[in-house]
Amino acid sequence: MPSTTNKPARLRTAVCPGSFDPVTNGHVDVIERASRLFDRLIVAVGRNTAKAPVFTVEERLEHLRCTVGDLPGVEVTAFAGLLTDAVRQFGALAVVRGLRAVSDFEWEFQMALMNRELDPGCETVFLMPSARFSFVSSTMIREIARLRGDISAFVPEPVASALLERVRG
Amino acid sequence: MPSTTNKPARLRTAVCPGSFDPVTNGHVDVIERASRLFDRLIVAVGRNTAKAPVFTVEERLEHLRCTVGDLPGVEVTAFAGLLTDAVRQFGALAVVRGLRAVSDFEWEFQMALMNRELDPGCETVFLMPSARFSFVSSTMIREIARLRGDISAFVPEPVASALLERVRG
Amino acid sequence: MPSTTNKPARLRTAVCPGSFDPVTNGHVDVIERASRLFDRLIVAVGRNTAKAPVFTVEERLEHLRCTVGDLPGVEVTAFAGLLTDAVRQFGALAVVRGLRAVSDFEWEFQMALMNRELDPGCETVFLMPSARFSFVSSTMIREIARLRGDISAFVPEPVASALLERVRG
Amino acid sequence: MPSTTNKPARLRTAVCPGSFDPVTNGHVDVIERASRLFDRLIVAVGRNTAKAPVFTVEERLEHLRCTVGDLPGVEVTAFAGLLTDAVRQFGALAVVRGLRAVSDFEWEFQMALMNRELDPGCETVFLMPSARFSFVSSTMIREIARLRGDISAFVPEPVASALLERVRG
Amino acid sequence: MPSTTNKPARLRTAVCPGSFDPVTNGHVDVIERASRLFDRLIVAVGRNTAKAPVFTVEERLEHLRCTVGDLPGVEVTAFAGLLTDAVRQFGALAVVRGLRAVSDFEWEFQMALMNRELDPGCETVFLMPSARFSFVSSTMIREIARLRGDISAFVPEPVASALLERVRG
Amino acid sequence: MPSTTNKPARLRTAVCPGSFDPVTNGHVDVIERASRLFDRLIVAVGRNTAKAPVFTVEERLEHLRCTVGDLPGVEVTAFAGLLTDAVRQFGALAVVRGLRAVSDFEWEFQMALMNRELDPGCETVFLMPSARFSFVSSTMIREIARLRGDISAFVPEPVASALLERVRG
């Protein structure tokens, strides 16, 4: 059994970026896991996504704040422009991404390699959500809500109500 | 930009397990990346691998010590039995694994889910080695060495000499 | 060799859902295979697909009726809303899907797990189309027709003529 | 809503082949699902597997009988030689296989296409085990047992005791 | 060692099709590799792509001409309609495609099988770009440029300036 | 339409390496396709495979000679040691490999990247066998023959007889 080294503990920040449109229980699961690995975890909503969102960035920030905002060390914010620039500004040493399936894997790896190229100091860390959430994606939640299906088991409560209202309207 | 929270920095330990038969430059790359994310990184050689190894556990420990042993916070050791038991004994909060390809991905996920089931506190963190090492595996190094190919670009120097000697003998 | 049990034969219904825009020979192949496994097979065109279709739901129903409508036990219909609701209304015990490739596999598994979550009684059964049709998809057929290519080897005759007319118009 | 057709219900037999060394909860899950889809399900242990098994064919038959033997319509037996020959002798119209991951998928498809070539009447039906068992394989169970890990959550009780004894001996 | 056969060398033409919107260093890498394998390589920009491009076909032809136009045996042109028709008109015996990842692989294989069906004489040859470019795609370049990131390491110089101008405008 | 360039036709040699234990119709299909792309194609049986083969290298050479030996430009031989050394000795500019599935793809890419690293002049070209042979592998043929199945549809005639004899003996 190795003896403990005398390297001093250092405050470690990571960024968990996403569009979170909407926040799912899978997102919450990954954020909880990441918050245990880092001292400070910045959950960051990208402002520059091209497509027409269901919720505004401000609504999504609100949804994140009332579901993960109270976890120790977790902060919720938005960012514009390149992820690597945001990571540097946050003083973070890693980007956290959840990996569910092979298709995730390939796109995520392409992005992570590109981000490493844009900034060699930007490391990407992949976490695995609970198997219970392996099939939950924002895309699928939006589709089920559009068809008036019950999505309450897959998203935090405030999101469920808001999505129901949005679809009905 | 979010303000810094007052969660105190905590000493974080991770385990990087493997058979390391032999240690490759891809292993070294992942260990370096992981050592920047955690305060203490235990590189742990499994004693229980079934197949006939090229190097003994002691030789592999020696190869690891002289290549990554001086990285800040890195310790090199061996373990027997279940990985989850070793992780608990080390007081670690995460297992670190390098992911190179889709085939890695599936087996690694199966193992990570199993380990989480055996011990829910055992989180697995996946890192991506440099694209330069995406094709380097211990299996392929052993095969090239067997055919008397030059493996000096893919493994640390001490491993290259030792492997050359082993194959010639 | 096991002796036959005395469990009585029960009428078994399955649903084969899709957008069928257009029906391909791959669809016909899977429907034929499924019709041999179940007593009653409901081929169901989804009304709620978001994108602008080439053929109306009514045209697609017509195409299905004149190609698979005479297979024993096969019925052709449309459905709106959630698939799991339709499956329950049809009194079906399984959803049938064709799997051609890994990319199919991942999306199909995500949907099947979600449907099982929405209704635990909704089982999904995957069949493999003939290798001859492994490269035929509705998307590719539409693309070839748009470029005035000959699609007559990949779709049933009535669809070929209708698609030719639609593209020329 | 389509009206019921007058195709008479027919007794349908399927075969669920495997090496079952050992039987896992994932196997039991797939067998239960399959037994609801067919009138008669023959769970068939292959006698011709090349590798040294942990349990004899007779022990595995016993394990299957006391875990799934009482499910309605389920029979447990062994077979030698080609699967397609066994399927024909059993009077079955389908082979049932569980699919957990992409790596499963490719090998399973290769086998299913080969079996279809050897006997065009041999259809393969793929089912998805519960996500709870997606990481459970016989190989992994044997490995954990070898390391004296607790496998009682992943296999039926009689298998757990027998495996413990075998490993201790 | 086999003796040389007396089959006479024949002029061999291949086509490297794409949308090239924009040309990347990955494209240039694959074109260079292909030009060493064939006597004549026709780099062909498809005119029929449905989506709104960043650059016109003429601009893309210009970008290709000033980056790969001087490679021995390489010609740059555009084509309309089906690729298989263009291949026949060019008198080519193969289509060249770069493969980077599993997701590429599946779509590319589907297209190659379809092209073989449309014209059995149309062979598709897959090359592997340098690992350095495995994460570079036109889609990702457009996205980074849109966010004002520095894409000069991933595209030829003339493309970098043109893209910068286009995005600023 | 581009005008013909005046680059002179050059004799192009490629190597198609493998263990060919046994030669399958899928191998023959890929060799035929490759022979149309290159002036000279060297089909090369590796002498250094570790596992116990069904046929000796000399038997496999004989099987290849009587099935593809008469194709224009095709030569059959054996090689020892590293593939990249053999490629250089043959004066070849490319290695030809058949790709059937995603699992092939990953291992093949790893090898091709390694070979490129060992010799930057060693290009790998991937061809796609006919969809009819996508499920045929030497491993599966050996397994079916072991179970006394009929493999005559999947291998050339001389191989079928030899395999039958070998298994019976």
Coordinates of N, CA, C and O in Angstrom, one line a residue, chain A residues 5-128:
Chain A
T5 N 1.5 11.0 -0.6 CA 2.5 12.0 -1.0 C 2.2 13.4 -0.3 O 1.1 13.6 0.1
N6 N 3.2 14.3 -0.4 CA 2.9 15.6 0.3 C 2.5 16.7 -0.7 O 2.7 17.9 -0.5
K7 N 2.0 16.3 -1.9 CA 1.5 17.3 -2.8 C 0.3 18.0 -2.2 O -0.7 17.3 -1.8
P8 N 0.3 19.3 -2.1 CA -0.9 20.0 -1.4 C -2.1 20.0 -2.2 O -2.1 20.0 -3.4
A9 N -3.3 19.9 -1.5 CA -4.6 19.9 -2.2 C -4.7 21.3 -2.8 O -4.4 22.3 -2.3
R10 N -5.3 21.3 -4.1 CA -5.4 22.5 -4.9 C -6.8 22.6 -5.2 O -7.5 21.6 -5.5
L11 N -7.4 23.9 -5.3 CA -8.8 24.1 -5.7 C -8.9 23.7 -7.2 O -8.3 24.3 -8.0
R12 N -9.8 22.7 -7.5 CA -9.9 22.3 -8.9 C -11.3 22.6 -9.4 O -12.3 22.2 -8.8
T13 N -11.3 23.4 -10.5 CA -12.5 23.8 -11.2 C -12.7 23.0 -12.5 O -11.8 22.8 -13.2
A14 N -14.0 22.6 -12.7 CA -14.3 22.0 -14.0 C -15.6 22.6 -14.5 O -16.4 23.3 -13.8
V15 N -15.8 22.5 -15.8 CA -16.9 23.1 -16.5 C -17.8 22.0 -17.1 O -17.2 21.1 -17.7
C16 N -19.1 22.0 -16.9 CA -20.0 21.1 -17.5 C -20.9 21.8 -18.5 O -21.9 22.4 -18.1
P17 N -20.5 21.9 -19.7 CA -21.2 22.7 -20.7 C -22.4 21.9 -21.4 O -22.4 20.7 -21.4
G18 N -23.4 22.6 -21.9 CA -24.5 21.9 -22.6 C -25.5 22.9 -23.1 O -25.4 24.1 -22.8
S19 N -26.5 22.4 -23.8 CA -27.6 23.3 -24.2 C -28.7 23.1 -23.2 O -29.5 24.0 -23.0
F20 N -28.9 22.0 -22.5 CA -29.8 21.8 -21.5 C -31.2 22.2 -21.9 O -31.9 22.9 -21.1
D21 N -31.7 21.8 -23.0 CA -33.0 22.2 -23.6 C -33.9 21.0 -23.8 O -34.1 20.7 -25.0
P22 N -34.5 20.5 -22.8 CA -34.5 20.9 -21.4 C -33.4 20.1 -20.6 O -32.9 19.1 -21.0
V23 N -33.3 20.5 -19.3 CA -32.5 19.7 -18.3 C -33.2 18.4 -18.1 O -34.4 18.4 -17.9
T24 N -32.4 17.3 -18.1 CA -33.0 16.0 -17.8 C -32.4 15.4 -16.5 O -31.4 15.9 -16.0
N25 N -33.0 14.3 -16.1 CA -32.5 13.6 -14.9 C -31.1 13.0 -15.2 O -30.3 12.9 -14.3
G26 N -30.9 12.8 -16.4 CA -29.5 12.3 -16.8 C -28.5 13.4 -16.6 O -27.4 13.2 -16.1
H27 N -28.8 14.7 -17.0 CA -27.9 15.8 -16.7 C -27.7 15.9 -15.2 O -26.5 16.1 -14.8
V28 N -28.7 15.9 -14.4 CA -28.6 16.0 -13.0 C -27.7 15.0 -12.4 O -26.8 15.2 -11.6
D29 N -27.9 13.7 -12.9 CA -27.0 12.6 -12.4 C -25.6 12.9 -12.7 O -24.7 12.7 -11.8
V30 N -25.2 13.3 -13.9 CA -23.8 13.6 -14.3 C -23.3 14.7 -13.5 O -22.1 14.7 -13.0
I31 N -24.1 15.8 -13.3 CA -23.6 16.9 -12.5 C -23.3 16.6 -11.1 O -22.3 17.0 -10.5
E32 N -24.2 15.7 -10.5 CA -23.9 15.3 -9.1 C -22.6 14.5 -9.0 O -21.8 14.7 -8.1
R33 N -22.4 13.6 -10.0 CA -21.2 12.8 -10.0 C -19.9 13.7 -10.1 O -18.9 13.5 -9.4
A34 N -20.0 14.7 -11.1 CA -18.9 15.5 -11.3 C -18.6 16.4 -10.1 O -17.5 16.7 -9.8
S35 N -19.7 16.8 -9.4 CA -19.5 17.7 -8.3 C -18.7 17.0 -7.1 O -18.1 17.7 -6.3
R36 N -18.7 15.7 -7.1 CA -18.0 15.0 -6.1 C -16.5 14.9 -6.5 O -15.7 14.6 -5.6
L37 N -16.2 15.1 -7.8 CA -14.8 14.9 -8.2 C -14.0 16.2 -8.2 O -12.8 16.2 -8.2
F38 N -14.7 17.3 -8.3 CA -14.0 18.6 -8.4 C -14.5 19.5 -7.2 O -15.6 19.3 -6.7
D39 N -13.7 20.5 -6.9 CA -14.0 21.4 -5.8 C -15.1 22.4 -6.2 O -16.0 22.8 -5.5
R40 N -15.0 22.8 -7.5 CA -15.9 23.7 -8.0 C -16.4 23.3 -9.4 O -15.5 22.9 -10.2
L41 N -17.7 23.2 -9.7 CA -18.2 22.7 -10.9 C -19.1 23.8 -11.5 O -20.1 24.2 -11.0
I42 N -18.7 24.4 -12.7 CA -19.5 25.4 -13.3 C -20.4 24.8 -14.4 O -19.8 24.2 -15.4
V43 N -21.7 24.7 -14.2 CA -22.6 24.2 -15.2 C -22.9 25.4 -16.1 O -23.5 26.4 -15.7
A44 N -22.5 25.3 -17.4 CA -22.6 26.4 -18.3 C -23.4 26.2 -19.5 O -23.2 25.3 -20.3
V45 N -24.5 27.0 -19.7 CA -25.4 26.9 -20.8 C -24.8 27.7 -22.0 O -24.6 28.9 -21.8
G46 N -24.7 27.1 -23.1 CA -24.1 27.8 -24.3 C -25.2 28.7 -24.9 O -26.3 28.3 -25.1
R47 N -24.8 30.0 -25.2 CA -25.8 30.9 -25.7 C -25.8 30.8 -27.3 O -26.7 31.3 -27.9
N48 N -24.8 30.1 -27.9 CA -24.7 30.2 -29.3 C -25.3 29.1 -30.1 O -24.9 28.8 -31.3
T49 N -26.1 28.3 -29.5 CA -26.7 27.2 -30.3 C -27.6 27.7 -31.4 O -28.4 28.6 -31.1
A50 N -27.4 27.2 -32.6 CA -28.1 27.7 -33.7 C -29.6 27.5 -33.8 O -30.3 28.4 -34.2
K51 N -30.1 26.4 -33.3 CA -31.4 25.9 -33.5 C -32.4 26.7 -32.6 O -32.0 27.2 -31.5
A52 N -33.7 26.7 -33.0 CA -34.8 27.3 -32.2 C -35.0 26.5 -30.9 O -35.5 25.4 -31.0
P53 N -34.7 27.0 -29.7 CA -34.8 26.2 -28.5 C -36.3 26.2 -28.0 O -37.1 27.1 -28.4
V54 N -36.6 25.3 -27.2 CA -37.9 25.2 -26.5 C -37.9 26.3 -25.4 O -38.9 27.0 -25.2
F55 N -36.8 26.3 -24.6 CA -36.7 27.3 -23.5 C -35.6 28.3 -23.8 O -34.6 28.0 -24.4
T56 N -35.8 29.5 -23.3 CA -34.8 30.6 -23.5 C -33.6 30.2 -22.6 O -33.7 29.4 -21.6
V57 N -32.4 30.8 -22.8 CA -31.3 30.5 -22.0 C -31.6 30.9 -20.5 O -31.2 30.2 -19.6
E58 N -32.3 32.0 -20.3 CA -32.7 32.4 -19.0 C -33.6 31.4 -18.3 O -33.4 31.0 -17.1
E59 N -34.5 30.8 -19.0 CA -35.4 29.8 -18.4 C -34.5 28.5 -18.1 O -34.7 27.9 -17.0
R60 N -33.6 28.2 -19.0 CA -32.8 27.0 -18.7 C -31.9 27.2 -17.5 O -31.7 26.3 -16.7
L61 N -31.3 28.4 -17.4 CA -30.5 28.8 -16.2 C -31.4 28.6 -14.9 O -30.9 28.0 -13.9
E62 N -32.6 29.1 -15.0 CA -33.5 29.0 -13.8 C -33.7 27.5 -13.5 O -33.7 27.1 -12.3
H63 N -34.0 26.7 -14.5 CA -34.2 25.2 -14.3 C -33.0 24.6 -13.6 O -33.1 23.7 -12.7
L64 N -31.8 24.9 -14.1 CA -30.6 24.3 -13.5 C -30.4 24.8 -12.1 O -30.1 24.0 -11.2
R65 N -30.7 26.1 -11.9 CA -30.5 26.7 -10.5 C -31.3 26.0 -9.5 O -30.9 25.6 -8.4
C66 N -32.6 25.7 -9.8 CA -33.5 25.1 -8.8 C -33.4 23.6 -8.8 O -34.0 23.0 -7.9
T67 N -32.5 23.0 -9.6 CA -32.3 21.5 -9.5 C -30.9 21.2 -9.0 O -30.8 20.3 -8.2
V68 N -29.9 21.9 -9.5 CA -28.5 21.5 -9.1 C -27.8 22.7 -8.4 O -26.7 22.5 -7.9
G69 N -28.5 23.8 -8.3 CA -27.8 25.0 -7.8 C -27.4 24.9 -6.3 O -26.5 25.7 -5.9
D70 N -28.0 24.0 -5.6 CA -27.6 23.9 -4.1 C -26.6 22.8 -3.9 O -26.2 22.6 -2.7
L71 N -26.2 22.1 -4.9 CA -25.1 21.1 -4.7 C -23.9 21.8 -4.3 O -23.5 22.8 -4.8
P72 N -23.1 21.2 -3.4 CA -21.9 21.9 -2.9 C -20.9 22.1 -4.0 O -20.5 21.1 -4.8
G73 N -20.5 23.3 -4.2 CA -19.4 23.7 -5.2 C -20.0 23.9 -6.6 O -19.2 24.3 -7.5
V74 N -21.3 23.7 -6.8 CA -21.9 23.9 -8.1 C -22.3 25.3 -8.4 O -23.0 25.9 -7.5
E75 N -22.0 25.9 -9.5 CA -22.4 27.2 -9.9 C -23.1 27.1 -11.3 O -22.6 26.3 -12.1
V76 N -24.1 27.9 -11.6 CA -24.8 27.8 -12.9 C -24.6 29.1 -13.6 O -24.8 30.2 -13.0
T77 N -24.2 29.1 -14.9 CA -24.0 30.3 -15.6 C -24.2 30.0 -17.1 O -24.5 28.9 -17.5
A78 N -24.1 31.1 -17.9 CA -24.2 30.9 -19.4 C -22.8 31.4 -20.0 O -22.0 32.1 -19.3
F79 N -22.6 31.0 -21.2 CA -21.4 31.5 -21.9 C -21.7 31.6 -23.4 O -22.6 30.9 -23.9
A80 N -21.0 32.6 -24.0 CA -21.1 32.8 -25.4 C -19.7 32.4 -26.1 O -18.7 32.4 -25.4
G81 N -19.7 32.2 -27.4 CA -18.5 31.9 -28.1 C -18.0 30.6 -27.9 O -18.7 29.6 -27.5
L82 N -16.6 30.4 -28.0 CA -16.0 29.1 -28.0 C -15.9 28.6 -26.6 O -15.6 29.3 -25.6
L83 N -16.2 27.3 -26.4 CA -16.1 26.6 -25.1 C -14.7 26.8 -24.5 O -14.5 27.1 -23.3
T84 N -13.6 26.6 -25.4 CA -12.3 26.7 -24.8 C -12.0 28.1 -24.2 O -11.3 28.2 -23.2
D85 N -12.5 29.1 -24.8 CA -12.4 30.5 -24.2 C -13.0 30.6 -22.9 O -12.5 31.1 -21.9
A86 N -14.3 30.0 -22.8 CA -15.0 30.1 -21.5 C -14.2 29.3 -20.4 O -14.1 29.7 -19.3
V87 N -13.7 28.1 -20.8 CA -13.0 27.3 -19.9 C -11.8 28.1 -19.3 O -11.6 28.0 -18.1
R88 N -11.1 28.8 -20.2 CA -9.9 29.6 -19.7 C -10.4 30.7 -18.8 O -9.8 30.9 -17.7
Q89 N -11.4 31.4 -19.2 CA -11.9 32.5 -18.3 C -12.4 32.0 -16.9 O -12.3 32.7 -16.0
F90 N -13.0 30.8 -16.9 CA -13.4 30.2 -15.6 C -12.3 29.7 -14.8 O -12.5 29.4 -13.6
G91 N -11.1 29.7 -15.3 CA -9.9 29.1 -14.6 C -10.1 27.6 -14.4 O -9.6 27.1 -13.4
A92 N -10.8 27.0 -15.3 CA -11.1 25.5 -15.1 C -10.0 24.7 -15.8 O -9.3 25.1 -16.7
L93 N -9.8 23.5 -15.2 CA -8.8 22.6 -15.8 C -9.4 21.4 -16.6 O -8.7 20.6 -17.2
A94 N -10.7 21.4 -16.6 CA -11.3 20.3 -17.3 C -12.8 20.6 -17.7 O -13.4 21.4 -17.1
V95 N -13.2 19.9 -18.8 CA -14.5 19.9 -19.3 C -15.1 18.6 -18.9 O -14.5 17.6 -19.1
V96 N -16.3 18.6 -18.4 CA -17.0 17.3 -18.0 C -18.1 17.0 -19.0 O -18.9 17.9 -19.3
R97 N -18.1 15.8 -19.6 CA -19.2 15.4 -20.5 C -19.7 14.0 -20.1 O -18.9 13.1 -19.7
G98 N -21.0 13.8 -20.2 CA -21.6 12.5 -20.0 C -21.6 11.7 -21.3 O -21.8 12.2 -22.3
L99 N -21.2 10.4 -21.1 CA -21.2 9.6 -22.3 C -22.3 8.5 -22.1 O -22.2 7.7 -21.1
R100 N -23.2 8.3 -23.0 CA -24.2 7.3 -22.9 C -24.0 6.1 -23.8 O -24.2 5.0 -23.5
A101 N -23.6 6.4 -25.1 CA -23.6 5.4 -26.1 C -22.5 5.6 -27.1 O -21.8 6.7 -27.1
V102 N -22.4 4.7 -28.0 CA -21.3 4.7 -29.0 C -21.5 6.0 -29.8 O -20.5 6.7 -30.2
S103 N -22.7 6.3 -30.2 CA -22.9 7.5 -31.0 C -22.5 8.8 -30.3 O -21.8 9.7 -30.9
D104 N -22.8 8.9 -29.0 CA -22.3 10.0 -28.2 C -20.7 10.0 -28.3 O -20.1 11.0 -28.6
F105 N -20.2 8.9 -28.1 CA -18.7 8.7 -28.0 C -18.0 9.3 -29.1 O -17.0 10.1 -28.9
E106 N -18.4 9.1 -30.3 CA -17.7 9.5 -31.5 C -17.7 11.0 -31.7 O -16.7 11.7 -31.9
W107 N -18.9 11.6 -31.5 CA -19.0 13.1 -31.6 C -18.3 13.7 -30.5 O -17.6 14.7 -30.7
E108 N -18.4 13.2 -29.3 CA -17.8 13.8 -28.1 C -16.2 13.8 -28.3 O -15.6 14.7 -27.9
F109 N -15.7 12.6 -28.8 CA -14.3 12.5 -29.0 C -13.8 13.5 -30.0 O -12.7 14.1 -29.9
Q110 N -14.5 13.7 -31.1 CA -14.2 14.6 -32.1 C -14.1 16.1 -31.5 O -13.1 16.8 -31.7
M111 N -15.1 16.4 -30.7 CA -15.1 17.7 -30.1 C -14.0 17.9 -29.1 O -13.3 18.9 -29.0
A112 N -13.7 16.8 -28.3 CA -12.7 16.9 -27.3 C -11.3 17.0 -27.9 O -10.5 17.8 -27.4
L113 N -11.1 16.3 -29.0 CA -9.8 16.4 -29.7 C -9.7 17.8 -30.3 O -8.6 18.4 -30.3
M114 N -10.7 18.4 -30.9 CA -10.7 19.7 -31.4 C -10.4 20.7 -30.3 O -9.6 21.6 -30.5
N115 N -11.1 20.6 -29.2 CA -10.9 21.5 -28.1 C -9.4 21.5 -27.6 O -8.8 22.5 -27.3
R116 N -8.9 20.2 -27.5 CA -7.5 20.1 -27.1 C -6.6 20.8 -28.1 O -5.5 21.3 -27.7
E117 N -6.9 20.8 -29.4 CA -6.1 21.4 -30.4 C -6.2 22.9 -30.3 O -5.2 23.6 -30.4
L118 N -7.4 23.4 -30.0 CA -7.6 24.9 -29.8 C -7.0 25.4 -28.6 O -6.5 26.5 -28.5
D119 N -6.9 24.5 -27.5 CA -6.2 24.9 -26.3 C -5.7 23.6 -25.6 O -6.5 22.9 -25.0
P120 N -4.4 23.3 -25.7 CA -3.8 22.1 -25.2 C -4.1 21.9 -23.7 O -4.0 20.8 -23.2
G121 N -4.4 23.0 -23.0 CA -4.6 22.9 -21.6 C -6.0 22.5 -21.2 O -6.4 22.3 -20.1
C122 N -6.9 22.3 -22.3 CA -8.3 22.0 -22.0 C -8.5 20.5 -22.1 O -8.6 19.9 -23.1
E123 N -8.5 19.9 -20.9 CA -8.7 18.4 -20.8 C -10.2 18.1 -20.8 O -11.0 18.8 -20.2
T124 N -10.6 17.0 -21.4 CA -12.0 16.6 -21.3 C -12.1 15.3 -20.5 O -11.4 14.4 -20.7
V125 N -13.1 15.3 -19.6 CA -13.3 14.1 -18.7 C -14.7 13.6 -19.0 O -15.6 14.3 -19.0
F126 N -14.7 12.3 -19.2 CA -16.0 11.7 -19.5 C -16.5 10.9 -18.4 O -15.8 10.1 -17.8
L127 N -17.8 11.1 -18.0 CA -18.4 10.3 -16.9 C -19.6 9.6 -17.5 O -20.1 9.9 -18.6
M128 N -20.0 8.5 -16.9 CA -21.0 7.6 -17.3 C -22.3 7.9 -16.4 O -22.2 7.7 -15.2

